[in-house]
Coordinates of C-alpha atoms in Angstrom, one line a residue:
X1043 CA 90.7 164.5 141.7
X1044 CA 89.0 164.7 138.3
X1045 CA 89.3 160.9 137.1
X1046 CA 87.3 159.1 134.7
X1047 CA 87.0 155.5 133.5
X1048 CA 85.5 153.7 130.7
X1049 CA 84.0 150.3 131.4
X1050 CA 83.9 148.3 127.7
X1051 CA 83.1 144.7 127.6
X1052 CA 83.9 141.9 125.1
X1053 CA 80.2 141.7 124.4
X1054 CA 76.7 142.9 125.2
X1055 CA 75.7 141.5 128.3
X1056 CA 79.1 140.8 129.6
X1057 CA 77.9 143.0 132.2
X1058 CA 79.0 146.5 131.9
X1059 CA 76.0 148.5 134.2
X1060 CA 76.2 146.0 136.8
X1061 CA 80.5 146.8 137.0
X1062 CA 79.8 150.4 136.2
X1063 CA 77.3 150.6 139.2
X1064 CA 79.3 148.7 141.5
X1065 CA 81.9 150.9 140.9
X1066 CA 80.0 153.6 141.5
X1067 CA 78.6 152.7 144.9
X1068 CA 82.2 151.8 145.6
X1069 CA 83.6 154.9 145.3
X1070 CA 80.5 157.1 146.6
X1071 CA 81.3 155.1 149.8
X1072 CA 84.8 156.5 149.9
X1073 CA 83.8 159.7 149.9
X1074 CA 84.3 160.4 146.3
X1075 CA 81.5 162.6 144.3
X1076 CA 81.3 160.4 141.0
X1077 CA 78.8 160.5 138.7
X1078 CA 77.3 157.9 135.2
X1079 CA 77.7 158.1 132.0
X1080 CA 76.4 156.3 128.8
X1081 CA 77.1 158.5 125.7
X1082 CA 74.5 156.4 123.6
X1083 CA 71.8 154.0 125.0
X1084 CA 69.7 151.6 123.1
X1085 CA 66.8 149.9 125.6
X1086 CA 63.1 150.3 125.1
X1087 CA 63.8 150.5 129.2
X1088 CA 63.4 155.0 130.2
X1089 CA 63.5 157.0 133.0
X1090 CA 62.6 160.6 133.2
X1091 CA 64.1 162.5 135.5
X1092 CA 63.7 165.7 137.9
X1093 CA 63.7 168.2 134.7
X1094 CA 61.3 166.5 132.0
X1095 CA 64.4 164.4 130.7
X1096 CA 64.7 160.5 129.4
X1097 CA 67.7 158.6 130.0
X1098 CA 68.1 154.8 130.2
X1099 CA 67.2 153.2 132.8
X1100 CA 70.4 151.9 133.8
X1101 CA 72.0 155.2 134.2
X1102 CA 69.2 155.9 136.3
X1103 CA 70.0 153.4 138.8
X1104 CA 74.0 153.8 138.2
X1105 CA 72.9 157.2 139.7
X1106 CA 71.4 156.2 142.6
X1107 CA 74.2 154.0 143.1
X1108 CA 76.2 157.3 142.9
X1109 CA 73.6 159.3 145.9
X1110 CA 72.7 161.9 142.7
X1111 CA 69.7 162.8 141.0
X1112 CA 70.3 161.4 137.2
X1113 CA 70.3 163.9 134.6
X1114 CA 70.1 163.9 130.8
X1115 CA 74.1 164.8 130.5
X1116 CA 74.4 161.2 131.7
X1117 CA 72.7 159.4 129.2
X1118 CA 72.7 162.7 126.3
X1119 CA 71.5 160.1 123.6
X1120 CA 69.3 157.5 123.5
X1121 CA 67.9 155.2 120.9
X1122 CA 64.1 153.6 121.4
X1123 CA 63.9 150.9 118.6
X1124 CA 60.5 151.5 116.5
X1125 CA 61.2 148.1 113.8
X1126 CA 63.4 146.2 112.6
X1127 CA 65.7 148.2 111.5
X1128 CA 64.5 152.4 112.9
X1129 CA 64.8 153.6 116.0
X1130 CA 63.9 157.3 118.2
X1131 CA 66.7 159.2 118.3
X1132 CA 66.0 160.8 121.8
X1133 CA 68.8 164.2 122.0
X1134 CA 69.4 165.5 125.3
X1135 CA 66.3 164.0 126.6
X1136 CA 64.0 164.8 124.2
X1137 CA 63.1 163.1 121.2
X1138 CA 64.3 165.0 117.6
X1139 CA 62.7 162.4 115.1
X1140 CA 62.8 158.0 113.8
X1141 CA 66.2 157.3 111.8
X1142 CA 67.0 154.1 110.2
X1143 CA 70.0 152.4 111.5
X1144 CA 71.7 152.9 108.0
X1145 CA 71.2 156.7 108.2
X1146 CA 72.1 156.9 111.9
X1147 CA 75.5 155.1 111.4
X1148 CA 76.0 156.7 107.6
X1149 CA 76.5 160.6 109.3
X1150 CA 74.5 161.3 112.1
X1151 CA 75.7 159.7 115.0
X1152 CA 79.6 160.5 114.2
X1153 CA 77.9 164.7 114.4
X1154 CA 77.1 163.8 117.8
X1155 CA 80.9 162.9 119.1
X1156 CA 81.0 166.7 120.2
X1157 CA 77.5 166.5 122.0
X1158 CA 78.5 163.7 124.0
X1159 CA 82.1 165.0 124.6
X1160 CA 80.5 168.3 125.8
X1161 CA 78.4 166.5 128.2
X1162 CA 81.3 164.3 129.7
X1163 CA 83.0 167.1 130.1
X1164 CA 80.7 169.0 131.8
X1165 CA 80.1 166.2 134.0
X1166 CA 83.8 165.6 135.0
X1167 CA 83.3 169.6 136.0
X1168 CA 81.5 168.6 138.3
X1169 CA 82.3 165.4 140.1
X1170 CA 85.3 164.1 141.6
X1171 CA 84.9 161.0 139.1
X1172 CA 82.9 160.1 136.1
X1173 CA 82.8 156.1 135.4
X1174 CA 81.4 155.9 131.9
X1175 CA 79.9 152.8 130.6
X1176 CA 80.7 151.5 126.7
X1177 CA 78.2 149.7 124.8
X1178 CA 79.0 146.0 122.5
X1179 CA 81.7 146.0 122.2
X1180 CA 84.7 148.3 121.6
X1181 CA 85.9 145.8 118.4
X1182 CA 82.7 146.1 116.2
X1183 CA 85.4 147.0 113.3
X1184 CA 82.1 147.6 111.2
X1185 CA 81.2 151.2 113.5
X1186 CA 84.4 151.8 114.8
X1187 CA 84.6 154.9 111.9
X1188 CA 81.2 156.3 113.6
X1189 CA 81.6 154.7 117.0
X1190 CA 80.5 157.4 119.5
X1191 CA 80.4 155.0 123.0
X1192 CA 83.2 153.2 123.2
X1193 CA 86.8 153.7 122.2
X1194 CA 85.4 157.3 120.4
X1195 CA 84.9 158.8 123.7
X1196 CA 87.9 157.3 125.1
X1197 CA 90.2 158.6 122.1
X1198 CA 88.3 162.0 122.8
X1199 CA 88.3 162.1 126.1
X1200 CA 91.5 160.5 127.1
X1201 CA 89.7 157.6 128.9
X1202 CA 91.3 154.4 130.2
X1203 CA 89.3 151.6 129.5
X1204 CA 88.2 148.8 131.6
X1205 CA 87.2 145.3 129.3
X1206 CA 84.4 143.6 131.0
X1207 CA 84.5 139.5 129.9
X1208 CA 81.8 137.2 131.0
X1209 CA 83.3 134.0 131.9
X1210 CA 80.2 132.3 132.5
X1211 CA 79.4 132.1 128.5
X1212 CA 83.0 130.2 128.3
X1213 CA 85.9 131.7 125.7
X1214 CA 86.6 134.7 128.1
X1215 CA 90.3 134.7 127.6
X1216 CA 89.9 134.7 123.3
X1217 CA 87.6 137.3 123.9
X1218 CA 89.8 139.4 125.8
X1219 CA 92.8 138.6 123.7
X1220 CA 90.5 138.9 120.4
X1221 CA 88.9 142.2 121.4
X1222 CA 92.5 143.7 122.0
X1223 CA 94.1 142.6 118.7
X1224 CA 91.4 143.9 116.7
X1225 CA 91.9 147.8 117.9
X1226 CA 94.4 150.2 116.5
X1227 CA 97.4 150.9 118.5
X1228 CA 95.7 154.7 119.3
X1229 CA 93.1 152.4 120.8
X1230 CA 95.0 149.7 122.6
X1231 CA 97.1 152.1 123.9
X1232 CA 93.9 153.6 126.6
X1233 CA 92.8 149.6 127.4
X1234 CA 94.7 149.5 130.6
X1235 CA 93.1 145.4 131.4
X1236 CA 90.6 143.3 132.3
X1237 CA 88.0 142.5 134.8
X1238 CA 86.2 138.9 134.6
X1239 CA 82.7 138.6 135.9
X1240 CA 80.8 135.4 136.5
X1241 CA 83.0 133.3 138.2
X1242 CA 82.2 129.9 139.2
X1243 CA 84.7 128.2 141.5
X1244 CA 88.2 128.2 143.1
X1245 CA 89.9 131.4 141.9
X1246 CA 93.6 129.2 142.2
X1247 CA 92.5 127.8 139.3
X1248 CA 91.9 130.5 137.0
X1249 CA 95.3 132.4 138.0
X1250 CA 97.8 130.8 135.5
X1251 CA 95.3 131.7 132.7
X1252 CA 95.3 135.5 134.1
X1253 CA 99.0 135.2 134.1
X1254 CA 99.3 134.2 131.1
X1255 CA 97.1 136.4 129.2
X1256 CA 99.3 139.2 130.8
X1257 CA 102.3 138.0 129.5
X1258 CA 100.5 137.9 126.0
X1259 CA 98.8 141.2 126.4
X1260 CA 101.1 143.1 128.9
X1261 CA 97.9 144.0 130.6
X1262 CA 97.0 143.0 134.0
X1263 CA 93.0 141.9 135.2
X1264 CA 91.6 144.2 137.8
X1265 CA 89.6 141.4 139.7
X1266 CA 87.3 138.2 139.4
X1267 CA 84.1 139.1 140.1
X1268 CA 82.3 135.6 141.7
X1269 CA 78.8 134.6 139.8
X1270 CA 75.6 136.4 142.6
X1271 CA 72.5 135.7 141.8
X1272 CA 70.1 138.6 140.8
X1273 CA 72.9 141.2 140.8
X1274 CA 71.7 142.9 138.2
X1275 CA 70.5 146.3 137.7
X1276 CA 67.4 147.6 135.8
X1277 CA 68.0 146.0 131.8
X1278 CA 68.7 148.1 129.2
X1279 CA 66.6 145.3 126.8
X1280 CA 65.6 141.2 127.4
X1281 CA 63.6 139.9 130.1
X1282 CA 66.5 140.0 133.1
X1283 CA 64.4 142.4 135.0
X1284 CA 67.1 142.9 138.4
X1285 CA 64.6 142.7 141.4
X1286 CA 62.5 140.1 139.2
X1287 CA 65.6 137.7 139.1
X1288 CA 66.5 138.5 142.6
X1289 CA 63.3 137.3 144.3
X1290 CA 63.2 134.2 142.0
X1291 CA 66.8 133.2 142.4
X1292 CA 68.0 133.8 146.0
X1293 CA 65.9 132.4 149.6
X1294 CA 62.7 134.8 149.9
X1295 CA 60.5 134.9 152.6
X1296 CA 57.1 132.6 152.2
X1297 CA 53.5 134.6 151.7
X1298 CA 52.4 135.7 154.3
X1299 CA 48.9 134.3 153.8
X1300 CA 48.1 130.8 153.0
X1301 CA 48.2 131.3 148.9
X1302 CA 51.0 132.9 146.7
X1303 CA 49.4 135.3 143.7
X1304 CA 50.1 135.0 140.4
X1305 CA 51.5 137.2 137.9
X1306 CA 51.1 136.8 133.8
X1307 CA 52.6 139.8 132.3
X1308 CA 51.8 139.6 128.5
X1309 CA 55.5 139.6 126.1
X1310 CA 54.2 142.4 123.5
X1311 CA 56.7 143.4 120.6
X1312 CA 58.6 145.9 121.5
X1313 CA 58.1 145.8 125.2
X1314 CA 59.3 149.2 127.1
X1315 CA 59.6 149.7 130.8
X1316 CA 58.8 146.2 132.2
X1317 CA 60.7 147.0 135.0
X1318 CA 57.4 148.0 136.2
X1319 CA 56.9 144.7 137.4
X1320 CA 60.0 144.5 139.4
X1321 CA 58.2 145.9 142.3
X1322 CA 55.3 143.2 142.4
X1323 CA 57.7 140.2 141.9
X1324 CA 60.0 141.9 144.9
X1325 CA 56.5 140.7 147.0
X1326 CA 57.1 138.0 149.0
X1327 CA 54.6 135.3 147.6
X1328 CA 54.0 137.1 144.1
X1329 CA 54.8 135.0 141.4
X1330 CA 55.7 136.7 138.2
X1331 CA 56.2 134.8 134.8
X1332 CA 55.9 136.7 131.2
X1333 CA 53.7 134.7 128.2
X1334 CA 52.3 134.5 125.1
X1335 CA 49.8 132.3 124.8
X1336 CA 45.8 132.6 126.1
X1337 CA 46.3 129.4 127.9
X1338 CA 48.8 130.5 130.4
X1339 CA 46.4 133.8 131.4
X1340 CA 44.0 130.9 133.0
X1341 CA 45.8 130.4 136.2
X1342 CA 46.6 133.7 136.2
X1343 CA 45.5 136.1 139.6
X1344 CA 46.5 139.5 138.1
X1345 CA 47.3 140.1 133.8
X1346 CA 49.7 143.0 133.1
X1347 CA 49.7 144.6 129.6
X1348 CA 53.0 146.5 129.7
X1349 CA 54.3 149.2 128.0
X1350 CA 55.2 149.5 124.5
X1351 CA 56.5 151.3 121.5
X1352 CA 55.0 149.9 118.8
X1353 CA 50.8 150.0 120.5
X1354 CA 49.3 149.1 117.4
X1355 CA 51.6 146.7 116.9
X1356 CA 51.0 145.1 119.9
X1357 CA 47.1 145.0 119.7
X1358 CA 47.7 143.6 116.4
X1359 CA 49.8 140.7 117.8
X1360 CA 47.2 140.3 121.0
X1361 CA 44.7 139.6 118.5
X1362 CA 46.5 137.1 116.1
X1363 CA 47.6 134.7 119.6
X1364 CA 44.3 135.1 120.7
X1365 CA 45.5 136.7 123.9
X1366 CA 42.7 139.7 123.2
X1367 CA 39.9 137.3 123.2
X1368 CA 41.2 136.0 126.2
X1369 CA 41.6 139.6 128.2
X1370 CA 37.6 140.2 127.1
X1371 CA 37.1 137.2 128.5
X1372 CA 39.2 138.0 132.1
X1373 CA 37.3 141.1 131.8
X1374 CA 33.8 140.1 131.7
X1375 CA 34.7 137.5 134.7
X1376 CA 35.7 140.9 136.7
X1377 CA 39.2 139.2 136.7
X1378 CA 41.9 141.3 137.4
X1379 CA 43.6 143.0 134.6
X1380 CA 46.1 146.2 134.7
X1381 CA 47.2 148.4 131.8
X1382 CA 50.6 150.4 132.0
X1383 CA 50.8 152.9 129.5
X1384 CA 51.0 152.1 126.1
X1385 CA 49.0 148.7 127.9
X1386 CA 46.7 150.9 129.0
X1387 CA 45.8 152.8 125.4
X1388 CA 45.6 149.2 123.9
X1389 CA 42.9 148.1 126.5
X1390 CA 40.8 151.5 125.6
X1391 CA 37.8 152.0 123.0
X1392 CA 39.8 153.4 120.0
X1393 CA 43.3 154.4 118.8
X1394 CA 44.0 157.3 116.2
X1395 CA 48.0 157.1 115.5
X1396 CA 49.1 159.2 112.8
X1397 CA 52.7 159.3 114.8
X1398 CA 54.1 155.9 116.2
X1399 CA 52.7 153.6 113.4
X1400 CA 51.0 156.0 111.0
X1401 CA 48.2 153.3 110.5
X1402 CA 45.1 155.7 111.6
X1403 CA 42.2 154.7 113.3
X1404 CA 42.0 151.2 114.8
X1405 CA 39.9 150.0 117.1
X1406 CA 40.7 149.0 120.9
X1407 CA 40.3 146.3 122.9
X1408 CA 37.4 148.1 124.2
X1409 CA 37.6 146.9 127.8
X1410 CA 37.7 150.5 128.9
X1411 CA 36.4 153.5 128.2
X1412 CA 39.1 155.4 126.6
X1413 CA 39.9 157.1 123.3
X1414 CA 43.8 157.4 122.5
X1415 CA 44.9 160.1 119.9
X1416 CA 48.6 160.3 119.4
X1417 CA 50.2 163.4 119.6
X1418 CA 54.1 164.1 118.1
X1419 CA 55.2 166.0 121.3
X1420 CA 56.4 163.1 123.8
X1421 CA 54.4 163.2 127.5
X1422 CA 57.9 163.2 129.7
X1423 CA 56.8 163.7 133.3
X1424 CA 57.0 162.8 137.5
X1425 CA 53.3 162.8 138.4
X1426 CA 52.1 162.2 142.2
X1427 CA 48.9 161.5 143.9
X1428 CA 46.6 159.2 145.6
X1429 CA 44.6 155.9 144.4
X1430 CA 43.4 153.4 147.3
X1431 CA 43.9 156.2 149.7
X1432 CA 47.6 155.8 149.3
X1433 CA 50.1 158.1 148.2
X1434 CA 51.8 157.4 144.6
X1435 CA 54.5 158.7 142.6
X1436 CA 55.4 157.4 138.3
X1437 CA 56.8 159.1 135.7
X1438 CA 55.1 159.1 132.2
X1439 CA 56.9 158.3 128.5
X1440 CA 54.3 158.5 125.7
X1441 CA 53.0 160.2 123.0
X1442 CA 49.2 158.8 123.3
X1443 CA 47.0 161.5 125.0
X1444 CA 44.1 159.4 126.4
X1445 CA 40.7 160.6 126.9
X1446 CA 38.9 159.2 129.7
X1447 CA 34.8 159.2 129.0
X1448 CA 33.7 156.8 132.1
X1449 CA 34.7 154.2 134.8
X1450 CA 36.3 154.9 138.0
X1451 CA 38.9 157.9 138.0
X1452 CA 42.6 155.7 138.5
X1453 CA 46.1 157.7 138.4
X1454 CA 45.1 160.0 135.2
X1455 CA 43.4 156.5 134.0
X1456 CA 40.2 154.8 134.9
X1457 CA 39.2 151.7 136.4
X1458 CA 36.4 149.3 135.4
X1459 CA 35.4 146.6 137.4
X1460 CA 38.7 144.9 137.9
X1461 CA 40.3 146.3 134.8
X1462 CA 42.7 149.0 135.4
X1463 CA 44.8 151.3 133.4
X1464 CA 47.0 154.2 133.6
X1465 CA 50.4 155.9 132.1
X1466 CA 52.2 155.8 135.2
X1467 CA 55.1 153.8 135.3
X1468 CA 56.6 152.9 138.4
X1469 CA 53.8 153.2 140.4
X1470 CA 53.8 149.9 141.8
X1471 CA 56.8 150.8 143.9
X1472 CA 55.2 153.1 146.3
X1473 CA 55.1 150.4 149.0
X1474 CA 51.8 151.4 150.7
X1475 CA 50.0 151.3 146.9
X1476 CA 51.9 148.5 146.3
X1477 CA 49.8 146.8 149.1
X1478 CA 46.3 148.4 149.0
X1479 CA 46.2 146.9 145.2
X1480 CA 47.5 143.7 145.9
X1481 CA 44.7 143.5 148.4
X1482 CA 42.4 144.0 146.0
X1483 CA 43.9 141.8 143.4
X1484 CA 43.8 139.0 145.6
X1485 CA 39.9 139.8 147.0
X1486 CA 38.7 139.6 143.4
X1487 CA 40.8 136.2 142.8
X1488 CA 39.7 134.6 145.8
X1489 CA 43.0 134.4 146.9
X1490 CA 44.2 134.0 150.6
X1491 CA 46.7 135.8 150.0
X1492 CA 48.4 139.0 152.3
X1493 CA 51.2 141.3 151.1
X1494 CA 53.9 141.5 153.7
X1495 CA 53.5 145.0 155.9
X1496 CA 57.3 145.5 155.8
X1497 CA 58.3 145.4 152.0
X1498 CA 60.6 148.4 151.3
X1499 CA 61.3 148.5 147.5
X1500 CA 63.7 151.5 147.9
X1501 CA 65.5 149.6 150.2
X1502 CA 65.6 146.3 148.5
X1503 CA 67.0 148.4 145.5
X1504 CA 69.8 150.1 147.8
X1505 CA 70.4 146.8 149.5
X1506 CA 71.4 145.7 145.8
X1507 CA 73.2 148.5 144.7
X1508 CA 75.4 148.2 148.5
X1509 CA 75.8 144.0 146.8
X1510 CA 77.2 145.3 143.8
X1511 CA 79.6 148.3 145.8
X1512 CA 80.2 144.9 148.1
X1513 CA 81.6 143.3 144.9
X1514 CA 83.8 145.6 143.5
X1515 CA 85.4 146.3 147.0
X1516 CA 86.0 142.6 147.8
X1517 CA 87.4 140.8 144.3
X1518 CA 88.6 143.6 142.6
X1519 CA 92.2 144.9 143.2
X1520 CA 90.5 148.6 144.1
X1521 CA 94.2 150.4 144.4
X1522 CA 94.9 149.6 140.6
X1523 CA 91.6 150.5 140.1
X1524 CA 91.9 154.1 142.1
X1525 CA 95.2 154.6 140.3
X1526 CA 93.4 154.2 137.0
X1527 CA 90.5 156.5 137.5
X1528 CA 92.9 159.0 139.0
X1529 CA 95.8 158.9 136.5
X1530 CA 95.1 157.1 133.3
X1531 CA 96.1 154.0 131.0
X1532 CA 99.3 153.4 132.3
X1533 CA 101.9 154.4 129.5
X1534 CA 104.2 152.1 127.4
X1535 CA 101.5 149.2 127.4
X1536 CA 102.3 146.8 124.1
X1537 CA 100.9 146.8 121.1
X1538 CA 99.1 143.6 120.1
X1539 CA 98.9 142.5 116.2
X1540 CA 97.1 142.9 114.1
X1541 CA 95.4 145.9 115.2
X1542 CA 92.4 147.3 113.6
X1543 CA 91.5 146.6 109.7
X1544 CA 92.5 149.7 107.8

């Protein structure tokens, strides 16, 4: 078998990586070897893996959900928006410089169609299966010309293609016709149907719609996926963090103690990697909730200054909400506070950035002691150790080198008082850390609170990924779906007017 797939959906959001994965799981689970694939990414959300790579974070759990180690041919280009309208253009896992989106679209993403097919087919070398995952939506007419993701790597590749509709935004069945109709007939001829997702209610009643919509289309839907709560896998942007919405939407276990703790992470611009979190709100009896306002730090146990692309930025913003004045203020009180990454160069002493915001030397928070100099080579790596006499593994994405002058040595950081920071993301799933700083948190709050000794966030996250393989095996028809990813777009499927725009 070497089969492939490409999973498209009417919109963004429609919930392509949560299908992809599923899919994934599905087929690891009948023995297959498959393996993700996302030719370009846009998330402020990273991962690095094994060898020194980034990749989206999706891709990175669409991995596990395979059983594999993610690699940067699974995600070979990534975008990291900067502004407005520039992002990073990280190549193969590394980063090779900022491009506006006009200048990425006019040439230089359309050079890349033979970097991405390289790594697919690579891939596909190596696996049983690769399920590849589009991005938008395959009928952005405007980038089709350029389009490297979606029906560019099917034409290339000779992909069928999946379209993902989300039925729970209503107008699922224009959107399917709509997104058809507005592809050439090279195009339409590799969309082999459709899969809705987000189905509330009896299924009998959505069946003469289905049926109808094939006899329009001459294209069948693979399944109705039923609306689950928290089903969804680490965001590529937005604040749907999965084991976040998980906890807060389905029947969780009360504290353990006789007080829950509260979370306020603060909602910087250009917020990266606040899946960090995930792991705290996956607590039973941890509360988390993102602001931006001072007044909703007051309740707070524990204030999170997550990561970032845009640091300055983010200070600056702090400052004009007054949220800075009110983390001195936490500070001084020896109320918790914790700094992840570019959180943690914001809450140091001084910040010299000729690189990410070429605005010099600005002044910190100042509530630890730490001077941040940004360098143009990109920190990518897996760090372990110990903090709280506990084992801990992260990974680390920045370009700020910090130097530490005083406090309390904290995972390459430092710790003040009860103000933490460090460039370790994903610390706070190493269960036993997890634990020994929640204790603390909750000593220095006064709150009778006790994390539970059981919490497994590995296997929370596997529990979900099985939910998702659960899914796809259930409500989807699997032996179209097997034919598909073994033989292709059916041939002879109709062409639907008007087709694309010349």
């Amino acid at each position: 078998m070497n089969g492939g797939l490409l999973v498209a959906g009417t919109t963004s959001d429609a919930g392509k990586s949560v299908v992809t994965a599923g899919i994934c799981r599905w087929l690891v689970r009948q023995g297959v070897k498959v393996a993700p694939f996302k030719a370009q990414n846009m998330s402020l959300n990273s991962f690095v893996t094994r060898e020194g790579a980034e990749i989206g974070r999706a891709q990175a759990m669409q991995a596990q959900a395979c059983r594999i180690e993610p690699t940067a041919l699974m995600n070979p280009v990534l975008l990291k928006p900067g502004g407005e309208q520039s992002s990073q253009v990280v190549l193969l896992g590394r980063p090779v410089g900022e491009m506006s989106a006009r200048g990425y679209h006019g040439g230089r993403q359309q050079r890349l169609l033979g970097t991405v097919l390289d790594c697919l087919a690579e891939l596909r070398g190596q696996y049983d299966a690769v399920i590849c995952e589009g991005a938008g939506s395959p009928a952005e007419i405007n980038l089709r010309r350029t389009d490297i993701v979606n029906m560019g790597i099917a034409r290339g590749a000779r992909l069928p293609v999946l379209v993902v509709g989300d039925i729970d935004r209503g107008g699922v069945f224009a959107s399917f016709f709509g997104t058809l109709a507005l592809l050439s007939p090279e195009d339409q001829e590799l969309v082999a149907g459709f899969l809705v997702n987000k189905f509330r209610g009896d299924v009998s009643l959505l069946e003469p719609g289905l049926d109808m919509l094939k006899g329009l289309t001459g294209r069948p839907a693979y399944g109705v996926l039923p609306f689950r709560h928290g089903l969804g896998i680490d965001e590529e942007d937005g604040l749907r963090v999965s084991l976040r919405g998980a906890v807060r939407e389905s029947a969780v276990a009360p504290p353990l103690g006789a007080d829950v703790l509260r979370v306020a992470v603060c909602a910087i611009p250009l917020m990266s990697n606040f899946t960090d979190v995930d792991a705290l709100a996956a607590e039973p009896g941890v509360v988390v909730r993102f602001v931006d306002r001072p007044e909703e730090l007051a309740d707070a146990d524990l204030v999170v200054v997550p990561g970032t692309r845009g640091t300055v930025r983010a200070l600056r913003w702090l400052r004009e909400r007054g949220l800075a004045d009110a983390l001195a203020r936490r500070a001084a009180e020896h109320r918790p506070v914790l700094g992840i990454c570019g959180g943690f160069q914001i809450l140091g002493e001084h910040i010299e950035d000729d690189v990410e915001s070429r605005a010099g030397d600005v002044p910190g928070l100042g509530l630890l002691p730490v001077r941040v100099r940004f360098a143009r080579e990109k920190t990518l790596t897996r760090p372990t150790g110990r903090a709280l006499d506990e084992p801990v593994e992260g990974y680390e994405i920045h370009h700020g080198v910090a130097e530490v002058t005083g406090g309390e040595a904290f995972l390459d950081g430092c710790r003040v008082g009860q103000t933490w920071g460090t460039h370790w993301h994903g610390s706070l799933e190493s269960d036993g850390f997890r634990r020994a700083f929640l204790r603390e948190v909750a000593a220095a709050a006064g709150r009778r609170f006790v994390p539970a000794p059981d919490t497994s966030f590995a296997a929370l996250r596997e529990e979900q990924l099985d939910r998702l393989g659960d899914l796809i095996e259930q409500h989807a028809d699997t032996d179209a779906l097997w034919r598909l990813i073994e033989s292709g777009a059916p041939q002879g499927l109709p062409f639907i007017p008007p087709g694309a725009p010349a």
